[in-house]
Short mmCIF file of C-alpha atoms and ligand atoms in Angstrom, two decimals:
data_model
loop_
_atom_site.label_atom_id
_atom_site.label_comp_id
_atom_site.label_asym_id
_atom_site.label_seq_id
_atom_site.Cartn_x
_atom_site.Cartn_y
_atom_site.Cartn_z
CA MET A 12 0.00 0.00 0.00
CA GLU A 13 1.36 3.42 -0.96
CA LYS A 14 1.60 6.25 1.55
CA LEU A 15 2.68 9.87 1.53
CA VAL A 16 5.23 10.94 4.11
CA VAL A 17 5.34 14.69 4.74
CA LYS A 18 7.81 16.50 6.98
CA GLY A 19 6.15 19.80 7.85
CA GLY A 20 7.51 23.27 8.39
CA LYS A 21 8.98 24.03 4.97
CA ARG A 22 8.10 27.34 3.33
CA LEU A 23 6.85 26.54 -0.18
CA CYS A 24 8.12 28.84 -2.92
CA GLY A 25 8.28 28.74 -6.71
CA GLU A 26 5.98 27.98 -9.62
CA VAL A 27 3.47 25.21 -10.19
CA THR A 28 1.52 24.47 -13.35
CA ILE A 29 -2.08 23.38 -12.93
CA SER A 30 -3.41 20.39 -14.89
CA GLY A 31 -6.66 20.14 -16.83
CA ALA A 32 -9.86 20.10 -14.79
CA LYS A 33 -10.80 16.67 -13.45
CA ASN A 34 -14.50 17.40 -13.26
CA ALA A 35 -14.53 18.70 -16.85
CA ALA A 36 -12.50 15.75 -18.16
CA VAL A 37 -14.70 13.10 -16.54
CA ALA A 38 -17.73 14.68 -18.24
CA ILE A 39 -16.21 15.56 -21.62
CA ILE A 40 -14.74 12.07 -22.17
CA PRO A 41 -18.17 10.36 -21.88
CA ALA A 42 -19.67 13.28 -23.84
CA ALA A 43 -17.47 12.11 -26.73
CA ILE A 44 -19.88 9.14 -27.03
CA LEU A 45 -22.34 11.60 -28.58
CA VAL A 46 -19.88 12.47 -31.35
CA ASP A 47 -20.18 10.65 -34.63
CA GLY A 48 -16.55 10.98 -35.56
CA THR A 49 -13.19 11.47 -33.94
CA CYS A 50 -12.52 14.07 -31.31
CA ILE A 51 -9.19 15.05 -29.92
CA ILE A 52 -9.30 16.30 -26.34
CA GLU A 53 -6.29 18.22 -25.06
CA ASN A 54 -5.15 19.22 -21.57
CA ILE A 55 -6.46 15.99 -20.06
CA PRO A 56 -5.18 15.55 -16.49
CA ALA A 57 -3.11 12.39 -15.90
CA ILE A 58 -5.25 11.08 -13.02
CA LYS A 59 -6.88 7.79 -12.08
CA ASP A 60 -10.47 8.88 -12.82
CA VAL A 61 -9.47 9.62 -16.43
CA THR A 62 -7.90 6.17 -16.83
CA VAL A 63 -11.08 4.57 -15.48
CA ILE A 64 -13.53 6.50 -17.69
CA CYS A 65 -11.37 5.89 -20.78
CA SER A 66 -11.34 2.15 -20.16
CA ILE A 67 -15.14 2.17 -19.74
CA LEU A 68 -15.45 3.91 -23.13
CA GLU A 69 -13.23 1.24 -24.70
CA GLU A 70 -15.43 -1.50 -23.24
CA LEU A 71 -18.44 0.20 -24.83
CA GLY A 72 -16.74 -0.08 -28.22
CA ALA A 73 -15.04 3.33 -28.58
CA LYS A 74 -11.48 3.59 -29.86
CA VAL A 75 -9.45 5.52 -27.30
CA GLU A 76 -5.85 6.43 -28.01
CA PHE A 77 -3.53 8.71 -26.04
CA LEU A 78 -1.53 10.80 -28.55
CA ASP A 79 0.61 11.98 -25.64
CA LYS A 80 0.19 12.05 -21.85
CA TYR A 81 -2.34 14.88 -22.01
CA THR A 82 -4.11 14.40 -25.35
CA VAL A 83 -6.66 11.71 -26.04
CA LYS A 84 -8.23 10.79 -29.36
CA ILE A 85 -11.67 9.22 -29.08
CA ASP A 86 -13.57 7.66 -31.96
CA SER A 87 -17.05 6.70 -30.77
CA SER A 88 -18.43 5.71 -34.18
CA SER A 89 -18.19 2.03 -33.20
CA VAL A 90 -19.85 2.33 -29.77
CA ASN A 91 -22.34 -0.52 -29.79
CA LYS A 92 -22.66 -1.59 -26.14
CA TYR A 93 -24.73 0.17 -23.55
CA THR A 94 -23.80 -1.68 -20.36
CA ALA A 95 -21.21 -0.15 -18.05
CA PRO A 96 -20.11 -2.85 -15.61
CA TYR A 97 -19.94 -2.34 -11.86
CA GLU A 98 -16.22 -3.24 -11.55
CA HIS A 99 -15.33 -0.01 -13.37
CA VAL A 100 -18.24 2.21 -12.50
CA ARG A 101 -17.88 1.74 -8.74
CA LYS A 102 -14.49 3.45 -8.90
CA MET A 103 -15.83 6.84 -9.88
CA ARG A 104 -18.80 9.01 -9.21
CA ALA A 105 -18.89 10.65 -12.64
CA SER A 106 -19.71 7.39 -14.43
CA TYR A 107 -23.32 8.59 -14.20
CA TYR A 108 -22.56 10.74 -17.28
CA LEU A 109 -22.62 7.52 -19.30
CA LEU A 110 -26.38 7.47 -18.77
CA GLY A 111 -27.01 10.79 -20.54
CA ALA A 112 -24.44 10.15 -23.27
CA LEU A 113 -25.56 6.58 -24.08
CA LEU A 114 -29.26 7.49 -23.97
CA GLY A 115 -28.59 10.35 -26.38
CA ARG A 116 -26.48 8.33 -28.80
CA ILE A 117 -27.78 4.75 -28.77
CA LYS A 118 -31.07 5.22 -26.90
CA LYS A 119 -30.24 2.67 -24.22
CA ALA A 120 -28.09 2.74 -21.11
CA ASP A 121 -27.46 0.18 -18.41
CA VAL A 122 -25.09 1.76 -15.92
CA ALA A 123 -24.28 0.52 -12.43
CA LEU A 124 -24.78 3.09 -9.69
CA PRO A 125 -21.75 5.27 -9.11
CA GLY A 126 -18.98 4.95 -6.56
CA GLY A 127 -16.47 7.70 -5.79
CA CYS A 128 -16.22 9.56 -2.49
CA ASN A 129 -18.75 9.01 0.25
CA PHE A 130 -20.31 12.26 1.51
CA GLY A 131 -23.51 10.68 2.82
CA SER A 132 -26.43 10.06 0.53
CA ARG A 133 -25.69 11.07 -3.07
CA PRO A 134 -28.97 10.72 -4.93
CA ILE A 135 -29.29 11.07 -8.71
CA ASP A 136 -33.05 11.62 -8.72
CA GLN A 137 -32.71 14.93 -10.59
CA HIS A 138 -30.73 13.26 -13.38
CA LEU A 139 -33.45 10.61 -13.73
CA LYS A 140 -36.22 13.23 -13.56
CA GLY A 141 -34.60 15.00 -16.53
CA PHE A 142 -34.24 11.81 -18.57
CA LYS A 143 -37.88 10.88 -17.89
CA ALA A 144 -39.06 14.34 -18.94
CA LEU A 145 -37.14 13.89 -22.21
CA GLY A 146 -39.02 10.64 -22.82
CA ALA A 147 -36.79 7.91 -21.38
CA ALA A 148 -38.25 4.95 -19.54
CA ILE A 149 -36.27 4.16 -16.41
CA ASP A 150 -36.33 0.68 -14.91
CA ASP A 151 -36.88 1.18 -11.18
CA CYS A 152 -36.20 -2.49 -10.40
CA ALA A 153 -32.78 -2.03 -11.92
CA GLU A 154 -32.11 0.61 -9.27
CA GLU A 155 -32.53 -2.11 -6.63
CA THR A 156 -29.97 -4.28 -8.39
CA GLY A 157 -27.43 -1.48 -8.25
CA ALA A 158 -27.80 -0.37 -11.85
CA ILE A 159 -29.99 2.03 -13.77
CA TYR A 160 -31.51 0.83 -17.00
CA ALA A 161 -32.91 3.53 -19.25
CA GLU A 162 -34.22 3.36 -22.78
CA THR A 163 -36.10 5.52 -25.22
CA GLU A 164 -37.59 5.39 -28.68
CA GLY A 165 -36.13 8.84 -29.18
CA LEU A 166 -35.69 11.74 -26.77
CA ILE A 167 -37.86 14.80 -27.30
CA GLY A 168 -36.94 18.29 -26.09
CA THR A 169 -38.92 19.65 -23.16
CA ASN A 170 -38.69 21.91 -20.09
CA VAL A 171 -36.88 20.53 -17.05
CA TYR A 172 -36.80 22.36 -13.73
CA LEU A 173 -34.16 20.96 -11.38
CA ASP A 174 -35.35 20.94 -7.75
CA VAL A 175 -31.76 20.94 -6.52
CA VAL A 176 -28.86 22.88 -8.02
CA SER A 177 -26.83 19.89 -9.18
CA VAL A 178 -23.66 19.87 -11.27
CA GLY A 179 -24.15 16.26 -12.30
CA ALA A 180 -27.84 16.60 -13.20
CA THR A 181 -27.20 19.79 -15.19
CA ILE A 182 -24.49 18.14 -17.30
CA ASN A 183 -26.30 14.81 -17.64
CA VAL A 184 -29.57 16.32 -18.86
CA MET A 185 -27.59 18.58 -21.21
CA LEU A 186 -25.83 15.49 -22.64
CA ALA A 187 -29.12 13.65 -23.16
CA ALA A 188 -30.77 16.70 -24.77
CA THR A 189 -27.96 17.44 -27.23
CA LEU A 190 -29.24 15.00 -29.87
CA ALA A 191 -32.92 15.11 -28.78
CA ARG A 192 -35.62 16.25 -31.20
CA GLY A 193 -36.63 19.87 -30.51
CA THR A 194 -35.66 22.28 -27.78
CA THR A 195 -34.89 21.54 -24.13
CA ILE A 196 -34.83 24.25 -21.49
CA ILE A 197 -33.21 23.30 -18.18
CA GLU A 198 -33.93 25.70 -15.32
CA ASN A 199 -32.27 26.16 -11.92
CA VAL A 200 -29.06 24.68 -13.27
CA ALA A 201 -25.61 24.71 -11.70
CA LYS A 202 -23.09 27.22 -13.09
CA GLU A 203 -19.70 25.66 -12.32
CA PRO A 204 -16.90 26.39 -14.82
CA HIS A 205 -16.81 22.76 -15.92
CA ILE A 206 -20.48 22.96 -16.95
CA VAL A 207 -19.57 25.78 -19.31
CA ASP A 208 -16.60 23.70 -20.49
CA VAL A 209 -18.80 20.70 -21.34
CA ALA A 210 -21.23 22.97 -23.23
CA ASN A 211 -18.30 24.56 -25.11
CA PHE A 212 -16.98 21.11 -26.03
CA LEU A 213 -20.37 19.99 -27.34
CA ASN A 214 -20.86 23.26 -29.27
CA ALA A 215 -17.39 22.86 -30.80
CA MET A 216 -18.58 19.46 -32.07
CA GLY A 217 -21.74 20.96 -33.60
CA ALA A 218 -24.24 21.12 -30.72
CA ASN A 219 -26.48 24.14 -30.18
CA ILE A 220 -26.37 24.93 -26.46
CA LYS A 221 -26.86 28.40 -25.03
CA GLY A 222 -26.83 29.79 -21.50
CA ALA A 223 -24.30 27.52 -19.79
CA GLY A 224 -22.91 29.49 -16.84
CA THR A 225 -26.33 31.12 -16.19
CA ASP A 226 -29.40 29.74 -14.37
CA VAL A 227 -31.08 28.54 -17.57
CA ILE A 228 -29.61 26.38 -20.33
CA LYS A 229 -31.34 26.11 -23.71
CA ILE A 230 -30.47 23.21 -25.98
CA HIS A 231 -31.71 23.04 -29.57
CA GLY A 232 -31.29 19.37 -30.45
CA VAL A 233 -29.14 18.63 -33.50
CA GLU A 234 -29.12 15.51 -35.63
CA LYS A 235 -25.50 14.64 -35.08
CA LEU A 236 -22.21 15.90 -33.75
CA HIS A 237 -19.04 15.96 -35.81
CA GLY A 238 -15.45 15.44 -34.71
CA GLY A 239 -13.04 18.18 -33.72
CA THR A 240 -10.38 19.27 -31.27
CA TYR A 241 -11.01 20.75 -27.83
CA SER A 242 -8.84 21.78 -24.91
CA ILE A 243 -10.06 21.36 -21.32
CA ILE A 244 -9.96 24.26 -18.82
CA PRO A 245 -7.50 24.26 -15.89
CA ASP A 246 -8.53 22.60 -12.63
CA GLN A 247 -10.03 25.15 -10.25
CA ILE A 248 -9.68 22.88 -7.22
CA GLU A 249 -6.09 21.81 -7.87
CA ALA A 250 -5.23 25.51 -8.26
CA GLY A 251 -7.04 26.31 -5.01
CA THR A 252 -5.17 23.54 -3.19
CA PHE A 253 -1.77 25.02 -4.14
CA MET A 254 -3.00 28.53 -3.29
CA VAL A 255 -3.94 27.31 0.20
CA ALA A 256 -0.54 25.59 0.51
CA ALA A 257 1.18 28.94 -0.07
CA ALA A 258 -0.87 30.58 2.70
CA ALA A 259 -0.45 27.56 4.99
CA THR A 260 3.34 27.55 4.81
CA GLY A 261 3.90 31.32 4.72
CA GLY A 262 5.22 30.66 1.23
CA ASP A 263 5.20 32.42 -2.13
CA ILE A 264 3.77 30.39 -5.02
CA LEU A 265 2.98 31.40 -8.58
CA VAL A 266 0.12 29.14 -9.65
CA LYS A 267 0.25 28.95 -13.45
CA ASN A 268 -2.38 27.88 -16.01
CA VAL A 269 -5.44 29.07 -14.08
CA ILE A 270 -8.46 31.18 -14.96
CA PRO A 271 -8.31 33.76 -12.11
CA LYS A 272 -12.06 34.48 -12.39
CA HIS A 273 -12.80 30.86 -11.44
CA MET A 274 -10.81 31.38 -8.26
CA ASP A 275 -12.63 34.51 -7.01
CA SER A 276 -14.27 33.00 -3.91
CA VAL A 277 -11.09 31.14 -2.91
CA SER A 278 -8.88 34.19 -3.49
CA ALA A 279 -11.24 36.38 -1.44
CA LYS A 280 -11.10 33.99 1.53
CA LEU A 281 -7.32 33.69 1.34
CA VAL A 282 -7.04 37.48 1.44
CA GLU A 283 -9.26 37.44 4.56
CA THR A 284 -6.85 34.97 6.18
CA GLY A 285 -4.07 37.52 5.64
CA ALA A 286 -2.44 36.17 2.48
CA LYS A 287 -1.59 38.41 -0.44
CA VAL A 288 -3.19 37.30 -3.73
CA LEU A 289 -1.99 38.82 -7.01
CA GLU A 290 -3.89 38.01 -10.20
CA PHE A 291 -2.37 37.94 -13.68
CA ASP A 292 -3.88 36.90 -17.04
CA ASP A 293 -3.55 33.16 -16.53
CA SER A 294 -1.75 32.84 -13.22
CA ILE A 295 -2.17 33.77 -9.56
CA ARG A 296 0.59 34.47 -7.04
CA VAL A 297 -0.16 33.80 -3.39
CA ILE A 298 2.15 35.09 -0.69
CA GLY A 299 1.48 33.79 2.81
CA SER A 300 1.88 36.25 5.66
CA GLY A 301 3.08 33.74 8.23
CA THR A 302 0.04 34.32 10.45
CA ILE A 303 -3.34 32.88 9.48
CA LYS A 304 -6.33 34.96 10.55
CA PRO A 305 -9.57 33.09 11.37
CA VAL A 306 -12.44 33.38 8.84
CA ASN A 307 -15.99 32.13 8.42
CA ILE A 308 -16.88 30.14 5.31
CA LYS A 309 -20.07 28.70 3.89
CA THR A 310 -19.85 26.36 0.91
CA LEU A 311 -22.28 27.07 -1.92
CA PRO A 312 -22.75 26.22 -5.59
CA TYR A 313 -20.57 28.32 -7.96
CA PRO A 314 -19.86 31.25 -7.84
CA GLY A 315 -20.02 30.60 -4.09
CA PHE A 316 -17.18 29.02 -2.12
CA PRO A 317 -16.62 25.49 -3.51
CA THR A 318 -17.35 22.52 -1.26
CA ASP A 319 -14.35 20.79 -2.87
CA MET A 320 -12.07 23.40 -1.21
CA GLN A 321 -13.65 22.96 2.21
CA PRO A 322 -11.22 20.37 3.71
CA GLN A 323 -8.11 22.25 2.54
CA PHE A 324 -9.40 25.43 4.24
CA VAL A 325 -10.36 23.62 7.44
CA SER A 326 -6.78 22.31 7.64
CA LEU A 327 -5.46 25.84 7.07
CA LEU A 328 -7.75 27.31 9.72
CA ALA A 329 -6.79 24.58 12.20
CA ALA A 330 -3.51 26.50 12.54
CA SER A 331 -5.04 30.00 12.56
CA SER A 332 -4.78 32.58 15.31
CA GLY A 333 -8.43 32.36 16.44
CA THR A 334 -11.81 30.68 15.97
CA SER A 335 -13.36 30.07 12.54
CA THR A 336 -16.58 28.44 11.42
CA VAL A 337 -17.03 26.47 8.21
CA THR A 338 -20.58 25.59 7.17
CA GLU A 339 -21.08 22.84 4.60
CA SER A 340 -24.27 23.49 2.69
CA VAL A 341 -23.78 21.29 -0.39
CA TRP A 342 -23.15 17.80 1.04
CA GLU A 343 -24.91 16.36 4.08
CA SER A 344 -21.79 14.71 5.44
CA ARG A 345 -18.42 16.05 4.45
CA PHE A 346 -16.47 16.28 7.69
CA GLN A 347 -15.26 12.66 7.96
CA TYR A 348 -11.65 13.80 7.55
CA VAL A 349 -11.91 16.00 10.67
CA ASP A 350 -11.27 12.98 12.93
CA GLU A 351 -7.86 12.69 11.27
CA LEU A 352 -7.11 16.38 11.94
CA LEU A 353 -8.06 15.87 15.59
CA ARG A 354 -5.40 13.16 15.77
CA MET A 355 -2.90 15.80 14.62
CA GLY A 356 -3.87 17.99 17.56
CA ALA A 357 -6.50 20.19 15.87
CA ASP A 358 -9.29 21.62 18.03
CA ILE A 359 -12.45 21.24 15.93
CA THR A 360 -16.04 20.64 17.00
CA ILE A 361 -18.63 19.49 14.50
CA SER A 362 -22.19 20.57 15.06
CA GLY A 363 -24.44 19.29 12.27
CA ARG A 364 -23.18 20.87 9.08
CA ARG A 365 -20.91 23.35 10.87
CA ALA A 366 -17.30 22.95 11.96
CA ILE A 367 -16.04 25.25 14.70
CA ILE A 368 -12.29 25.45 14.39
CA ARG A 369 -10.14 26.87 17.18
CA GLY A 370 -6.67 27.53 15.84
CA THR A 371 -3.85 25.55 17.45
CA GLY A 372 -0.60 23.94 16.37
CA LEU A 373 -0.66 20.66 14.43
CA SER A 374 1.73 17.76 14.97
CA GLY A 375 2.52 14.98 12.57
CA THR A 376 1.14 11.48 13.06
CA GLN A 377 -0.38 8.73 10.91
CA VAL A 378 -3.64 9.81 9.25
CA ARG A 379 -5.66 8.56 6.33
CA ALA A 380 -7.22 10.18 3.28
CA THR A 381 -10.93 9.59 3.87
CA ASP A 382 -11.79 10.89 0.39
CA LEU A 383 -10.22 12.87 -2.45
CA ARG A 384 -10.38 16.42 -1.07
CA GLY A 385 -10.15 15.20 2.53
CA GLY A 386 -6.84 13.68 1.41
CA ALA A 387 -5.72 17.05 0.01
CA GLY A 388 -6.63 18.56 3.39
CA MET A 389 -4.34 16.02 5.08
CA VAL A 390 -1.45 17.03 2.82
CA ILE A 391 -2.00 20.73 3.70
CA ALA A 392 -2.10 19.79 7.39
CA GLY A 393 1.08 17.71 6.99
CA LEU A 394 2.89 20.63 5.32
CA MET A 395 2.07 22.83 8.34
CA ALA A 396 2.55 20.25 11.10
CA LYS A 397 5.54 19.79 13.38
CA GLY A 398 7.30 16.55 12.59
CA GLU A 399 6.30 13.77 10.24
CA THR A 400 2.81 13.03 8.91
CA VAL A 401 2.15 9.70 7.21
CA ILE A 402 -0.95 9.69 5.01
CA THR A 403 -2.48 6.35 4.06
CA ASP A 404 -5.30 5.52 1.58
CA ILE A 405 -3.79 7.89 -0.95
CA GLN A 406 -5.59 6.12 -3.79
CA TYR A 407 -8.29 8.75 -3.18
CA ILE A 408 -5.80 11.56 -3.82
CA ASP A 409 -4.59 9.84 -7.00
CA ARG A 410 -8.16 9.86 -8.33
CA GLY A 411 -8.04 13.61 -8.80
CA TYR A 412 -4.52 15.08 -8.40
CA GLU A 413 -1.81 14.61 -10.98
CA ASN A 414 1.59 13.95 -9.42
CA MET A 415 0.63 15.87 -6.34
CA GLU A 416 3.74 15.03 -4.33
CA GLU A 417 6.06 15.82 -7.23
CA LYS A 418 4.47 19.24 -7.70
CA PHE A 419 4.81 19.95 -3.97
CA ARG A 420 8.39 18.69 -3.93
CA LYS A 421 9.35 21.14 -6.68
CA LEU A 422 8.02 23.92 -4.45
CA GLY A 423 10.36 22.83 -1.66
CA ALA A 424 8.11 20.48 0.33
CA ASP A 425 9.63 17.49 2.06
CA ILE A 426 7.14 14.92 0.80
CA LYS A 427 7.64 11.46 -0.62
CA ARG A 428 5.58 8.48 -1.68
CA ILE A 429 6.55 5.18 -0.12
CA ASP A 430 5.34 1.70 -0.91
CA ASP A 431 5.06 -0.65 2.05
C1 LIG B 3 -19.93 17.44 -8.47
C2 LIG B 3 -18.44 17.25 -8.33
C3 LIG B 3 -18.06 17.19 -6.86
C4 LIG B 3 -18.58 18.42 -6.12
C5 LIG B 3 -20.06 18.64 -6.38
C6 LIG B 3 -20.57 19.96 -5.82
C7 LIG B 3 -17.99 16.00 -10.34
C8 LIG B 3 -17.58 14.73 -10.94
N1 LIG B 3 -18.09 16.02 -9.00
O1 LIG B 3 -20.55 16.30 -7.86
O2 LIG B 3 -16.64 17.12 -6.79
O3 LIG B 3 -18.39 18.25 -4.74
O4 LIG B 3 -20.32 18.65 -7.80
O5 LIG B 3 -19.84 21.03 -6.34
O6 LIG B 3 -18.18 16.99 -11.03
N2 LIG B 3 -28.43 16.10 -5.43
C9 LIG B 3 -29.72 15.61 -5.32
N3 LIG B 3 -30.25 14.95 -6.39
C10 LIG B 3 -29.56 14.75 -7.55
C11 LIG B 3 -28.24 15.27 -7.65
C12 LIG B 3 -27.70 15.92 -6.57
O7 LIG B 3 -30.38 15.78 -4.30
O8 LIG B 3 -30.09 14.14 -8.48
C13 LIG B 3 -27.84 16.83 -4.29
C14 LIG B 3 -26.62 16.13 -3.71
O9 LIG B 3 -26.98 15.17 -2.75
C15 LIG B 3 -25.85 17.30 -3.13
C16 LIG B 3 -26.17 18.45 -4.08
O10 LIG B 3 -27.34 18.06 -4.79
O11 LIG B 3 -26.34 17.61 -1.85
C17 LIG B 3 -25.09 18.78 -5.09
O12 LIG B 3 -24.74 17.64 -5.81
P1 LIG B 3 -24.16 17.69 -7.30
O13 LIG B 3 -23.91 19.09 -7.68
O14 LIG B 3 -25.04 16.86 -8.17
O15 LIG B 3 -22.77 16.95 -7.13
P2 LIG B 3 -22.08 15.98 -8.15
O16 LIG B 3 -22.40 16.37 -9.55
O17 LIG B 3 -22.29 14.56 -7.77
#
């Protein structure tokens, strides 16, 4: 089993280049199923979730070829299967995008229920509501067997109002509606940057989607999509993780290949903690002040503060000079990693969806990554802690961060991966 060993206390300085966005890649790769031709997708992050979704596409009959580490060529013209087996699907949450893409392209989908990180109940009722509205029949019994079976004679555009602002449902219904007959209007949609990226990808391949990034998305169905080349946006959460690392270690990091606008809520909170944040065209420099001021945070859908940055900030605030509160309003249960921080000497009380964090010193010990971003939080804590922190279960971190320890090492961190 691989572990990360971090010796804390080093000031991180230098430049880091951010990879392509995980949450865009895991949606755009299945979206390629809708394309009747070959698409070339650039700036793909070299992470586990990408490997998994690419192998699922191959099993469905697509030809998937990496032209280099970050560029994948996908030819979906031979996709002829519609069953995504549990062995693959359980490894990643975003496999639910296969439902929308397969329904749209071959009118049938049999996809096992998703795995990924456990933040309490993670329903997909809004995805299914959208598919039903578009004219798909969903087999409820299949839900009991751990898979969703959906089929349609042909999807027909309609109005869909999402009861919950959901990233996954917004993208999934958009995928299904791309090749539907007529116009689909999805209301109360999520506005995350990767939703805009998926819409831009589909439009570049011939789709007619307007409004992504606003509350309402309008999709005029087209008969087919053609091939093309598309480059994925930089990863907002990876960028945020390195920005927090600069503040956490009193360092000075230039985070390159970012879209500063996507980072607004994170930058604003870092400034409140006392860090200096300088924005350039496609990079952000964060200079830590050495003292971390306490702040209050509430996670919200974009453009609010991202839930996927919550653990990294809680780790940062665990070493602040006062008391902070962090309220999680997206996921019902996303504080599992806090137990690990307590073992490092943090003083945190959880009350429902709120963490009350009294700043204290952290000391290294053995902790585990409870999930992907919780794992990133452990690395931030390890970088700040006195002594050595050993992080186990790092397969979660590998799902979504490309070469995390190597990037940190180049910034001066004392971090290594060991294999027991
Ligand atoms: C995506 C991200 C994840 C991030 C989350 C919120 C990917 C692959 N993952 O997850 O990293 O934490 O957005 O920014 O992009 N909900 C329902 N019914 C549904 C769908 C969702 O009630 O049908 C609820 C969820 O339980 C949750 C909230 O809506 O409380 C937001 O979930 P959603 O935006 O769908 O998250 P994901 O797309 O799964």
